[in-house]
Amino acid sequence: QVQLVESGGGLVQFGGSLRLSCAASGFTFRSYAMAWYRQAPGKERELVAVISSDGTTKYAESVKGRFSIFRDNAKNTVYLQMNSLQSEDTAVYYCNFPNDGSWGQGTQVTVSS
C-alpha cells in the first residue's frame, strides 16, 4: 500500500525558511507525479505545488517565487523548500500522490507574527 510520511514542519519567524520532506513507499516513485497541499483552519485544502515525473513544476500563485518543489528519486522523497515565509503560510502541509489520491499525515507549519 502507498505510504507517505511528512517531516520538517515547525515554528519559524516571519521571513524565515523551512524544508519539508515526504518519504514515499508502496509504488514506483520515479514514475509518478507528486504534490504538496496545505490547509489552514477554517479553509479548504489547497494545492501548493506539483512536480511531474520528468521534473516539470507548477505552483500556486501565492507561493510562486518563494517555494520550490523538488524530488530525489534515489531516496523516494519529495521536498518543499519554503523561503520568505509569511503568516499566511501557516497551515498543515500534506504530501499527496495524485495517481490514487493518497495523503500523508500532515506536518504543521506555523509562521510567527
mmCIF file of C-alpha atoms in Angstrom:
data_model
loop_
_atom_site.group_PDB
_atom_site.id
_atom_site.type_symbol
_atom_site.label_atom_id
_atom_site.label_comp_id
_atom_site.label_asym_id
_atom_site.label_seq_id
_atom_site.Cartn_x
_atom_site.Cartn_y
_atom_site.Cartn_z
ATOM 1 C CA GLN A 1 0.000 0.000 0.000
ATOM 2 C CA VAL A 2 1.032 3.599 -0.589
ATOM 3 C CA GLN A 3 2.554 5.332 2.433
ATOM 4 C CA LEU A 4 3.591 8.983 2.641
ATOM 5 C CA VAL A 5 5.357 10.353 5.723
ATOM 6 C CA GLU A 6 5.951 14.102 6.050
ATOM 7 C CA SER A 7 8.533 15.752 8.271
ATOM 8 C CA GLY A 8 10.225 19.114 8.733
ATOM 9 C CA GLY A 9 7.400 21.305 9.972
ATOM 10 C CA GLY A 10 7.691 23.608 12.949
ATOM 11 C CA LEU A 11 7.628 27.180 14.197
ATOM 12 C CA VAL A 12 9.503 29.759 12.137
ATOM 13 C CA GLN A 13 9.813 33.549 12.205
ATOM 14 C CA PHE A 14 8.368 35.801 9.535
ATOM 15 C CA GLY A 15 10.806 35.828 6.623
ATOM 16 C CA GLY A 16 12.399 32.536 7.615
ATOM 17 C CA SER A 17 12.760 29.228 5.790
ATOM 18 C CA LEU A 18 11.793 25.585 6.243
ATOM 19 C CA ARG A 19 12.248 22.467 4.166
ATOM 20 C CA LEU A 20 9.538 19.829 4.284
ATOM 21 C CA SER A 21 10.209 16.213 3.324
ATOM 22 C CA CYS A 22 7.846 13.458 2.206
ATOM 23 C CA ALA A 23 9.181 9.901 2.229
ATOM 24 C CA ALA A 24 7.155 7.668 -0.098
ATOM 25 C CA SER A 25 6.793 3.907 -0.367
ATOM 26 C CA GLY A 26 4.489 1.319 -1.927
ATOM 27 C CA PHE A 27 4.870 2.376 -5.563
ATOM 28 C CA THR A 28 7.497 3.098 -8.210
ATOM 29 C CA PHE A 29 8.212 6.626 -7.036
ATOM 30 C CA ARG A 30 10.217 7.860 -10.046
ATOM 31 C CA SER A 31 7.336 7.111 -12.445
ATOM 32 C CA TYR A 32 4.721 9.394 -10.882
ATOM 33 C CA ALA A 33 3.914 12.998 -10.156
ATOM 34 C CA MET A 34 3.848 14.189 -6.537
ATOM 35 C CA ALA A 35 2.184 17.189 -4.924
ATOM 36 C CA TRP A 36 2.068 19.317 -1.786
ATOM 37 C CA TYR A 37 -1.183 20.724 -0.401
ATOM 38 C CA ARG A 38 -1.905 22.840 2.664
ATOM 39 C CA GLN A 39 -4.921 23.523 4.852
ATOM 40 C CA ALA A 40 -5.345 26.420 7.261
ATOM 41 C CA PRO A 41 -8.041 26.408 9.988
ATOM 42 C CA GLY A 42 -11.451 27.195 8.511
ATOM 43 C CA LYS A 43 -10.196 26.967 4.932
ATOM 44 C CA GLU A 44 -10.331 24.277 2.282
ATOM 45 C CA ARG A 45 -7.273 22.269 1.409
ATOM 46 C CA GLU A 46 -5.410 23.933 -1.458
ATOM 47 C CA LEU A 47 -2.794 22.786 -3.936
ATOM 48 C CA VAL A 48 0.594 24.387 -3.293
ATOM 49 C CA ALA A 49 2.944 22.727 -5.780
ATOM 50 C CA VAL A 50 3.176 19.769 -8.171
ATOM 51 C CA ILE A 51 6.179 18.047 -9.701
ATOM 52 C CA SER A 52 5.811 15.647 -12.613
ATOM 53 C CA SER A 53 7.851 12.502 -13.197
ATOM 54 C CA ASP A 54 10.061 14.438 -15.642
ATOM 55 C CA GLY A 55 10.679 17.263 -13.153
ATOM 56 C CA THR A 56 8.226 19.833 -14.509
ATOM 57 C CA THR A 57 6.868 22.013 -11.684
ATOM 58 C CA LYS A 58 3.778 24.143 -11.102
ATOM 59 C CA TYR A 59 2.984 26.433 -8.157
ATOM 60 C CA ALA A 60 0.068 28.237 -6.622
ATOM 61 C CA GLU A 61 0.275 31.951 -7.384
ATOM 62 C CA SER A 62 0.504 32.758 -3.672
ATOM 63 C CA VAL A 63 3.797 30.865 -3.264
ATOM 64 C CA LYS A 64 5.398 31.397 -6.666
ATOM 65 C CA GLY A 65 8.923 32.730 -6.316
ATOM 66 C CA ARG A 66 9.144 31.733 -2.635
ATOM 67 C CA PHE A 67 8.584 27.961 -2.608
ATOM 68 C CA SER A 68 10.307 25.238 -4.627
ATOM 69 C CA ILE A 69 9.280 21.612 -5.044
ATOM 70 C CA PHE A 70 11.944 19.076 -5.959
ATOM 71 C CA ARG A 71 12.469 15.339 -5.755
ATOM 72 C CA ASP A 72 15.237 12.837 -5.107
ATOM 73 C CA ASN A 73 14.170 9.651 -6.851
ATOM 74 C CA ALA A 74 17.060 7.673 -5.339
ATOM 75 C CA LYS A 75 15.613 8.417 -1.887
ATOM 76 C CA ASN A 76 11.925 8.155 -2.871
ATOM 77 C CA THR A 77 11.489 11.598 -1.343
ATOM 78 C CA VAL A 78 9.814 14.811 -2.470
ATOM 79 C CA TYR A 79 10.671 18.129 -0.809
ATOM 80 C CA LEU A 80 9.095 21.540 -0.425
ATOM 81 C CA GLN A 81 11.613 24.324 0.190
ATOM 82 C CA MET A 82 9.807 27.304 1.710
ATOM 83 C CA ASN A 83 11.531 30.701 1.831
ATOM 84 C CA SER A 84 10.394 34.198 2.816
ATOM 85 C CA LEU A 85 7.653 32.685 4.951
ATOM 86 C CA GLN A 86 4.626 34.814 5.786
ATOM 87 C CA SER A 87 1.848 34.496 8.353
ATOM 88 C CA GLU A 88 -0.491 33.444 5.540
ATOM 89 C CA ASP A 89 1.645 30.325 5.042
ATOM 90 C CA THR A 90 0.617 28.954 8.453
ATOM 91 C CA ALA A 91 -1.159 25.651 7.772
ATOM 92 C CA VAL A 92 -0.910 21.895 7.950
ATOM 93 C CA TYR A 93 1.049 20.762 4.903
ATOM 94 C CA TYR A 94 0.200 17.432 3.274
ATOM 95 C CA CYS A 95 2.066 15.284 0.794
ATOM 96 C CA ASN A 96 -0.175 13.860 -1.943
ATOM 97 C CA PHE A 97 0.138 11.063 -4.501
ATOM 98 C CA PRO A 98 -2.164 12.237 -7.317
ATOM 99 C CA ASN A 99 -2.340 8.849 -9.034
ATOM 100 C CA ASP A 100 -4.532 7.365 -6.305
ATOM 101 C CA GLY A 101 -5.244 10.343 -4.041
ATOM 102 C CA SER A 102 -3.212 9.084 -1.069
ATOM 103 C CA TRP A 103 -2.278 11.560 1.685
ATOM 104 C CA GLY A 104 0.403 11.751 4.307
ATOM 105 C CA GLN A 105 -0.432 12.516 7.938
ATOM 106 C CA GLY A 106 0.421 16.197 7.587
ATOM 107 C CA THR A 107 3.019 18.418 9.237
ATOM 108 C CA GLN A 108 2.251 21.727 10.954
ATOM 109 C CA VAL A 109 3.972 24.899 9.768
ATOM 110 C CA THR A 110 3.474 27.964 11.958
ATOM 111 C CA VAL A 111 4.899 31.358 10.979
ATOM 112 C CA SER A 112 5.124 33.774 13.899
ATOM 113 C CA SER A 113 3.503 37.190 13.577
#
